[in-house]
Protein backbone atom coordinates (compact mmCIF):
# COMPACT_ATOMS: atom_id res chain seq x y z
CA MET A 1 388.94 167.90 160.21
CA LYS A 2 386.61 170.76 161.08
CA GLY A 3 382.77 171.87 160.17
CA LYS A 4 381.33 174.66 159.99
CA GLY A 5 380.07 176.32 162.81
CA GLY A 6 381.65 173.56 164.74
CA ALA A 7 380.31 169.92 162.89
CA PRO A 8 382.89 167.21 162.09
CA GLY A 9 384.07 166.60 158.77
CA THR A 10 382.98 168.86 156.13
CA TYR A 11 387.19 170.90 156.05
CA PHE A 12 390.38 170.99 156.73
CA LEU A 13 392.46 174.16 157.31
CA LEU A 14 394.93 174.46 154.90
CA ASN A 15 398.69 175.86 155.76
CA THR A 16 397.81 180.03 154.58
CA LYS A 17 394.87 179.14 157.23
CA ALA A 18 391.97 178.48 154.57
CA LYS A 19 389.71 176.42 154.55
CA ILE A 20 389.16 173.12 152.17
CA PRO A 21 385.81 171.32 152.41
CA ALA A 22 386.94 167.96 152.51
CA ILE A 23 384.85 167.39 148.92
CA GLY A 24 383.58 168.76 146.05
CA LEU A 25 382.91 168.02 142.20
CA GLY A 26 385.57 166.67 140.01
CA THR A 27 385.53 168.24 136.12
CA TRP A 28 387.71 166.41 134.43
CA GLN A 29 386.08 164.69 131.60
CA SER A 30 383.34 167.09 131.99
CA GLY A 31 381.25 168.90 129.30
CA GLY A 32 378.50 170.55 127.48
CA ASP A 33 375.41 171.41 129.07
CA LEU A 34 376.45 168.05 131.76
CA CYS A 35 379.04 170.32 133.15
CA VAL A 36 376.98 172.93 133.87
CA GLU A 37 374.04 170.58 135.34
CA ALA A 38 376.32 168.98 137.02
CA VAL A 39 378.07 172.04 138.36
CA LYS A 40 374.40 173.20 139.45
CA ARG A 41 373.32 170.07 140.70
CA ALA A 42 376.91 169.62 142.68
CA LEU A 43 376.30 173.96 144.98
CA ALA A 44 372.69 173.21 145.25
CA GLU A 45 373.98 169.16 146.87
CA GLY A 46 375.86 171.67 149.80
CA TYR A 47 378.94 171.01 147.47
CA ARG A 48 381.44 173.73 148.22
CA HIS A 49 383.97 173.44 145.97
CA ILE A 50 385.41 172.75 142.63
CA ASP A 51 387.34 171.26 140.95
CA CYS A 52 388.77 173.21 137.48
CA ALA A 53 391.25 173.07 135.20
CA HIS A 54 392.43 175.15 131.85
CA LEU A 55 393.56 171.86 130.29
CA TYR A 56 389.79 170.04 131.42
CA GLY A 57 388.32 172.79 128.49
CA ASN A 58 385.19 173.90 130.01
CA GLU A 59 385.84 176.67 132.64
CA VAL A 60 383.13 178.48 130.53
CA GLU A 61 380.27 175.77 131.75
CA VAL A 62 381.91 175.51 135.16
CA GLY A 63 381.81 179.84 135.33
CA GLU A 64 378.16 180.04 133.61
CA ALA A 65 376.51 176.96 136.96
CA ILE A 66 378.65 179.01 139.63
CA ALA A 67 377.15 183.06 137.67
CA GLU A 68 373.60 180.99 138.84
CA ALA A 69 374.66 180.35 141.40
CA PHE A 70 375.83 183.52 142.88
CA SER A 71 372.79 185.31 141.92
CA GLY A 72 371.22 183.24 144.08
CA SER A 73 371.34 182.75 147.92
CA LEU A 74 375.49 181.56 146.67
CA LYS A 75 378.25 184.41 147.51
CA ARG A 76 381.38 183.74 145.70
CA GLU A 77 383.22 183.17 148.81
CA ASP A 78 381.22 180.30 150.08
CA VAL A 79 382.65 178.22 146.76
CA PHE A 80 385.68 177.62 146.91
CA LEU A 81 387.95 177.07 143.56
CA THR A 82 390.37 174.93 142.10
CA SER A 83 392.54 175.73 138.84
CA LYS A 84 394.89 174.15 137.12
CA LEU A 85 398.00 175.67 135.28
CA TYR A 86 399.22 173.88 132.67
CA CYS A 87 403.56 175.32 131.87
CA THR A 88 404.66 174.65 128.36
CA MET A 89 408.59 175.65 127.95
CA ASN A 90 407.42 178.10 126.02
CA SER A 91 404.77 180.08 128.18
CA LEU A 92 406.47 180.40 132.21
CA ASN A 93 406.63 184.18 131.26
CA LYS A 94 402.45 184.01 130.47
CA ILE A 95 402.08 181.81 133.67
CA GLU A 96 399.97 185.32 135.33
CA ASN A 97 398.16 185.49 132.00
CA SER A 98 397.30 182.05 132.06
CA VAL A 99 395.89 182.72 135.34
CA ARG A 100 393.94 185.36 133.54
CA VAL A 101 392.04 183.70 130.74
CA SER A 102 391.22 180.83 133.67
CA LEU A 103 389.56 183.46 135.85
CA LYS A 104 388.11 185.43 132.82
CA ASN A 105 386.64 181.85 131.93
CA LEU A 106 385.32 181.06 135.54
CA GLY A 107 383.22 185.06 135.69
CA VAL A 108 385.35 185.44 138.96
CA THR A 109 388.37 187.54 139.85
CA TYR A 110 390.54 185.44 141.70
CA LEU A 111 390.42 182.08 142.38
CA ASP A 112 391.38 179.58 145.63
CA LEU A 113 394.06 177.46 144.79
CA TYR A 114 396.02 177.00 141.76
CA LEU A 115 398.10 174.07 141.09
CA MET A 116 400.96 173.40 138.34
CA HIS A 117 399.42 171.12 136.60
CA TRP A 118 402.43 168.67 136.39
CA PRO A 119 405.64 169.01 138.32
CA GLU A 120 407.15 169.34 133.72
CA ASN A 121 405.98 170.35 131.56
CA SER A 122 405.76 170.11 127.42
CA ALA A 123 406.53 171.70 124.30
CA PHE A 124 403.72 169.66 123.51
CA GLY A 125 399.81 168.39 123.72
CA ASP A 126 399.84 165.49 125.34
CA ALA A 127 401.72 167.18 129.08
CA THR A 128 401.21 163.49 129.90
CA ASP A 129 404.01 161.40 129.74
CA PRO A 130 406.92 163.30 131.02
CA PRO A 131 410.28 162.02 129.67
CA SER A 132 412.78 159.99 131.79
CA ASN A 133 415.38 162.33 131.73
CA SER A 134 419.84 162.11 132.65
CA GLY A 135 420.98 164.77 134.34
CA ASN A 136 420.99 167.80 131.98
CA GLU A 137 418.04 167.78 131.00
CA HIS A 138 417.27 167.17 134.83
CA ARG A 139 418.99 170.93 135.96
CA GLN A 140 416.97 171.97 133.05
CA PHE A 141 413.48 170.44 134.70
CA LEU A 142 414.97 172.67 138.13
CA ASN A 143 415.48 175.64 136.02
CA ARG A 144 412.48 176.26 134.62
CA LEU A 145 410.07 174.38 138.21
CA LYS A 146 412.43 177.06 139.68
CA LYS A 147 411.14 179.80 136.83
CA ALA A 148 407.38 178.18 137.16
CA TRP A 149 406.64 178.25 140.79
CA LYS A 150 408.19 182.07 141.47
CA ALA A 151 406.15 182.84 138.75
CA MET A 152 403.22 180.70 140.93
CA GLU A 153 404.44 182.48 143.70
CA GLY A 154 404.02 186.21 142.13
CA LEU A 155 399.84 185.37 141.60
CA VAL A 156 400.06 185.57 145.21
CA GLU A 157 401.28 188.58 145.54
CA LEU A 158 398.98 190.16 143.19
CA ASP A 159 395.68 189.07 145.04
CA LEU A 160 394.81 186.50 141.41
CA VAL A 161 394.99 183.31 143.30
CA ARG A 162 394.72 183.42 147.00
CA ALA A 163 396.34 180.06 147.50
CA ILE A 164 399.12 178.02 145.10
CA GLY A 165 400.25 174.00 144.66
CA VAL A 166 401.61 171.09 142.99
CA SER A 167 399.55 168.49 141.09
CA ASN A 168 400.67 165.33 140.84
CA PHE A 169 404.16 166.14 142.00
CA GLY A 170 405.92 162.87 143.47
CA VAL A 171 408.30 162.88 147.55
CA GLN A 172 411.31 163.64 145.29
CA GLN A 173 410.01 166.46 143.25
CA ILE A 174 407.72 168.24 145.93
CA LYS A 175 411.14 167.60 147.63
CA GLU A 176 412.92 169.67 144.61
CA LEU A 177 409.78 171.96 144.92
CA LEU A 178 411.18 172.90 149.17
CA LYS A 179 414.81 174.03 148.34
CA PHE A 180 413.71 176.56 146.69
CA ALA A 181 410.21 177.76 147.06
CA LYS A 182 409.60 180.66 149.25
CA ILE A 183 405.64 179.90 149.37
CA VAL A 184 405.81 175.87 150.48
CA PRO A 185 402.71 174.78 148.29
CA ALA A 186 399.27 174.19 150.27
CA VAL A 187 397.94 171.16 148.44
CA ASN A 188 399.54 168.41 146.24
CA GLN A 189 396.66 167.06 144.49
CA VAL A 190 397.00 163.47 142.97
CA GLU A 191 395.49 159.84 142.27
CA LEU A 192 394.64 158.82 145.31
CA HIS A 193 392.18 155.74 146.57
CA PRO A 194 392.31 151.66 148.22
CA PHE A 195 394.00 150.22 145.57
CA TRP A 196 396.42 152.90 144.81
CA ARG A 197 397.02 154.48 148.27
CA GLN A 198 400.57 156.53 147.94
CA ASP A 199 400.59 155.29 152.17
CA GLU A 200 404.70 157.38 151.81
CA LEU A 201 403.93 160.68 149.77
CA VAL A 202 400.58 160.99 151.25
CA LYS A 203 403.43 160.91 155.08
CA PHE A 204 405.41 163.07 153.35
CA CYS A 205 403.36 165.56 152.24
CA GLN A 206 401.80 165.73 155.81
CA SER A 207 405.35 165.87 157.49
CA LYS A 208 405.62 169.17 155.19
CA GLY A 209 402.19 170.72 155.50
CA ILE A 210 400.67 170.24 152.55
CA HIS A 211 397.20 169.36 152.20
CA VAL A 212 396.79 166.04 150.09
CA SER A 213 394.03 166.24 148.22
CA ALA A 214 392.26 163.00 146.14
CA HIS A 215 391.22 163.42 141.94
CA THR A 216 389.95 160.93 140.78
CA PRO A 217 388.72 158.85 144.00
CA LEU A 218 386.01 156.86 142.29
CA GLY A 219 387.83 156.31 138.31
CA VAL A 220 385.88 159.44 136.05
CA PRO A 221 382.70 159.34 135.01
CA THR A 222 381.47 156.25 132.38
CA SER A 223 379.80 158.41 129.74
CA GLY A 224 379.14 161.60 128.55
CA PRO A 225 380.52 163.52 126.26
CA ALA A 226 384.07 164.12 126.40
CA PRO A 227 385.50 168.80 126.75
CA ALA A 228 385.90 168.52 122.87
CA ASP A 229 382.29 167.26 122.46
CA SER A 230 381.21 170.63 124.39
CA GLY A 231 381.94 173.39 121.20
CA SER A 232 383.27 175.48 123.73
CA GLY A 233 386.22 176.11 125.34
CA GLY A 234 386.98 180.10 126.29
CA GLU A 235 389.28 182.09 125.55
CA ASP A 236 393.24 180.52 124.55
CA GLU A 237 397.10 180.30 124.37
CA PRO A 238 397.59 180.12 120.54
CA GLY A 239 398.56 175.78 119.76
CA THR A 240 397.19 175.30 124.36
CA PRO A 241 395.55 171.20 124.10
CA ARG A 242 392.66 169.87 125.71
CA LEU A 243 392.64 166.68 127.79
CA SER A 244 390.51 165.07 125.73
CA PHE A 245 390.51 161.63 126.58
CA ARG A 246 388.35 158.67 126.27
CA ARG A 247 386.67 157.31 129.41
CA SER A 248 389.53 155.54 131.61
CA ARG A 249 390.27 152.89 133.53
CA SER A 250 387.59 153.27 136.34
CA VAL A 251 387.91 151.83 140.17
CA HIS A 252 384.28 150.77 140.11
CA GLY A 253 384.76 147.08 139.27
CA PRO A 254 386.95 145.77 140.79
CA MET A 255 387.32 147.86 143.85
CA LEU A 256 383.18 149.08 145.22
CA ASN A 257 382.67 144.86 144.51
CA LEU A 258 385.63 143.51 146.50
CA SER A 259 384.27 142.46 149.33
CA VAL A 260 386.08 143.65 152.28
CA VAL A 261 384.13 146.68 150.46
CA ALA A 262 381.00 145.31 149.84
CA GLU A 263 380.97 144.47 153.54
CA ILE A 264 381.65 147.63 155.36
CA ALA A 265 379.26 148.99 153.05
CA ASP A 266 376.82 146.35 154.15
CA ARG A 267 376.95 147.71 157.72
CA HIS A 268 377.27 150.67 158.14
CA LYS A 269 374.00 150.54 154.74
CA LYS A 270 376.06 152.70 153.36
CA THR A 271 377.29 152.46 149.08
CA PRO A 272 380.72 150.86 148.25
CA GLU A 273 381.38 154.73 147.09
CA GLN A 274 380.17 156.38 150.22
CA VAL A 275 382.82 153.64 151.87
CA ILE A 276 385.70 154.77 150.12
CA LEU A 277 385.24 157.85 150.70
CA ARG A 278 385.03 157.92 154.29
CA TRP A 279 388.33 155.81 153.42
CA GLY A 280 390.04 158.74 152.37
CA LEU A 281 387.81 162.03 155.27
CA GLN A 282 389.49 159.73 156.94
CA ARG A 283 393.04 160.03 156.14
CA GLY A 284 393.18 162.85 156.06
CA THR A 285 392.83 164.32 152.66
CA SER A 286 389.70 165.82 150.91
CA VAL A 287 388.25 164.19 147.58
CA LEU A 288 387.27 164.97 144.31
CA PRO A 289 384.87 162.22 142.85
CA CYS A 290 384.13 162.43 139.56
CA SER A 291 380.05 162.64 138.93
CA LEU A 292 377.55 163.68 136.14
CA LYS A 293 374.29 161.90 137.89
CA PRO A 294 372.56 163.59 139.14
CA ASP A 295 371.65 160.93 142.52
CA ARG A 296 375.30 159.92 142.53
CA ILE A 297 376.15 164.24 143.06
CA ARG A 298 374.06 163.50 145.91
CA LYS A 299 375.27 160.38 147.51
CA ASN A 300 378.32 161.56 147.17
CA THR A 301 378.48 163.60 150.32
CA ASP A 302 377.09 161.01 152.41
CA ILE A 303 380.29 161.00 154.26
CA PHE A 304 379.89 162.73 157.23
CA ASN A 305 378.34 161.89 160.64
CA TRP A 306 379.43 158.52 159.89
CA SER A 307 383.46 156.50 160.37
CA LEU A 308 384.79 153.56 159.74
CA SER A 309 386.38 151.55 163.21
CA ASP A 310 389.79 150.15 163.06
CA ASP A 311 389.11 146.58 162.06
CA GLU A 312 388.14 148.57 159.34
CA LEU A 313 390.32 150.83 157.91
CA LYS A 314 392.61 148.48 158.52
CA TYR A 315 390.91 145.83 156.52
CA LEU A 316 390.65 148.63 153.48
CA ASN A 317 394.74 149.66 153.70
CA GLN A 318 395.99 145.91 153.06
CA ILE A 319 394.12 145.97 149.70
CA GLU A 320 396.93 144.59 147.03
CA PRO A 321 398.11 145.03 145.00
CA GLN A 322 398.10 148.28 143.95
CA VAL A 323 397.19 149.41 140.83
CA CYS A 324 397.88 152.98 139.71
CA LEU A 325 394.31 154.19 137.49
CA PHE A 326 396.28 156.50 135.33
CA GLY A 327 399.31 155.17 134.57
CA ASN A 328 401.53 152.16 135.71
CA ASN A 329 404.40 153.64 137.45
CA PRO A 330 403.72 154.85 141.36
CA LEU A 331 405.04 158.70 140.66
CA TYR A 332 405.97 159.02 144.18
CA ASN A 333 408.97 155.52 143.18
CA LEU A 334 410.97 158.82 141.35
CA SER A 335 415.18 158.46 139.99
CA ASN A 336 417.49 160.93 141.49
CA SER A 337 416.52 162.55 139.21
CA GLY A 338 412.91 163.34 139.48
CA PHE A 339 411.47 162.60 136.47
CA MET A 340 408.02 160.03 136.34
CA PRO A 341 410.35 157.65 134.57
CA GLY A 342 407.81 155.59 130.99
CA SER A 343 404.18 156.58 131.20
CA GLY A 344 402.68 159.42 133.75
CA PRO A 345 399.83 159.44 136.17
CA LEU A 346 397.30 159.33 133.27
CA GLN A 347 397.58 157.62 129.37
CA SER A 348 397.64 158.24 126.62
CA VAL A 349 395.28 158.60 124.43
CA ARG A 350 395.83 155.77 121.72
CA GLU A 351 396.45 153.66 125.21
CA MET A 352 392.93 154.61 126.32
CA GLU A 353 391.65 153.52 123.22
CA ASP A 354 393.55 150.54 122.90
CA ASP A 355 392.26 149.53 126.20
CA VAL A 356 388.67 150.49 124.98
CA GLU A 357 389.28 148.24 121.93
CA SER A 358 390.13 145.66 123.54
CA ASN A 359 387.33 145.58 126.33
CA SER A 360 384.61 145.47 124.36
């Protein structure tokens, strides 16, 4: 982990030699004017990575915010932009068009990082729960993955994206990908926090030179409209779904109030959120907290110029049980087929609504 001008801790080096900022703003569950203001605030507070996805339905709003920033002192090369591919079985030949849609919505000519959003594609709209399948379907999955990754590699050759990677991939799925990939993924973006450390996955990725980035390390915003409420969304492919989930579970309840986290926070005169984000950095992972609140956006950046002790890291690395907030199954605990069993890393809309109703 290195920093601008020699200051430690502000970015990581990817296998492409590009620098990915150590902290970025996650934009899942962010829409409308609140999204615009959150991105503008984050850039003003020094964030230099904005994490997007076509499925979030808010790339136009993100584009509006960064356009205003670029009209000021910031330049395009100052901001690291990530977006993600939503790939259906009927759109493998339209991957170039998909990235061009994101570029148009964001108002830029290239992306710093483009990720395959999920390891399996879906003919329908949910894209959250790839089915558990048998041998023949596994071969079909691998064939689709090969075609999709080859098209992703083509985006680099076209200079539409500077780096490509994956999101929500487990160990077995990455092993399968590496068998035929000409370009090794630069990043695997997955759920990571002390309640869901994914130690095996992190260690494996790092051994292959794949940087691991933590999406929703503090859960997701607990208020504000979903992307579907924003009234925009930009250009789209016919029939493309949107992720318009109800607010899902957050780590704030069980983890931020955990005594070991609170004690460490008190010792350093930091917030529990800052402790958890700092833990992520010291593992060698970048972090992408989601927030719509200006004060929290600002406070989340105070994770440099101090560190957790070896003992503190040890305590945080011993938290049990391990709980995946957005599903019930470890992404790396896969069958030999490489498919995610049962539910995926995000709950379906119906399951989330059930959670909300049962906890209200």
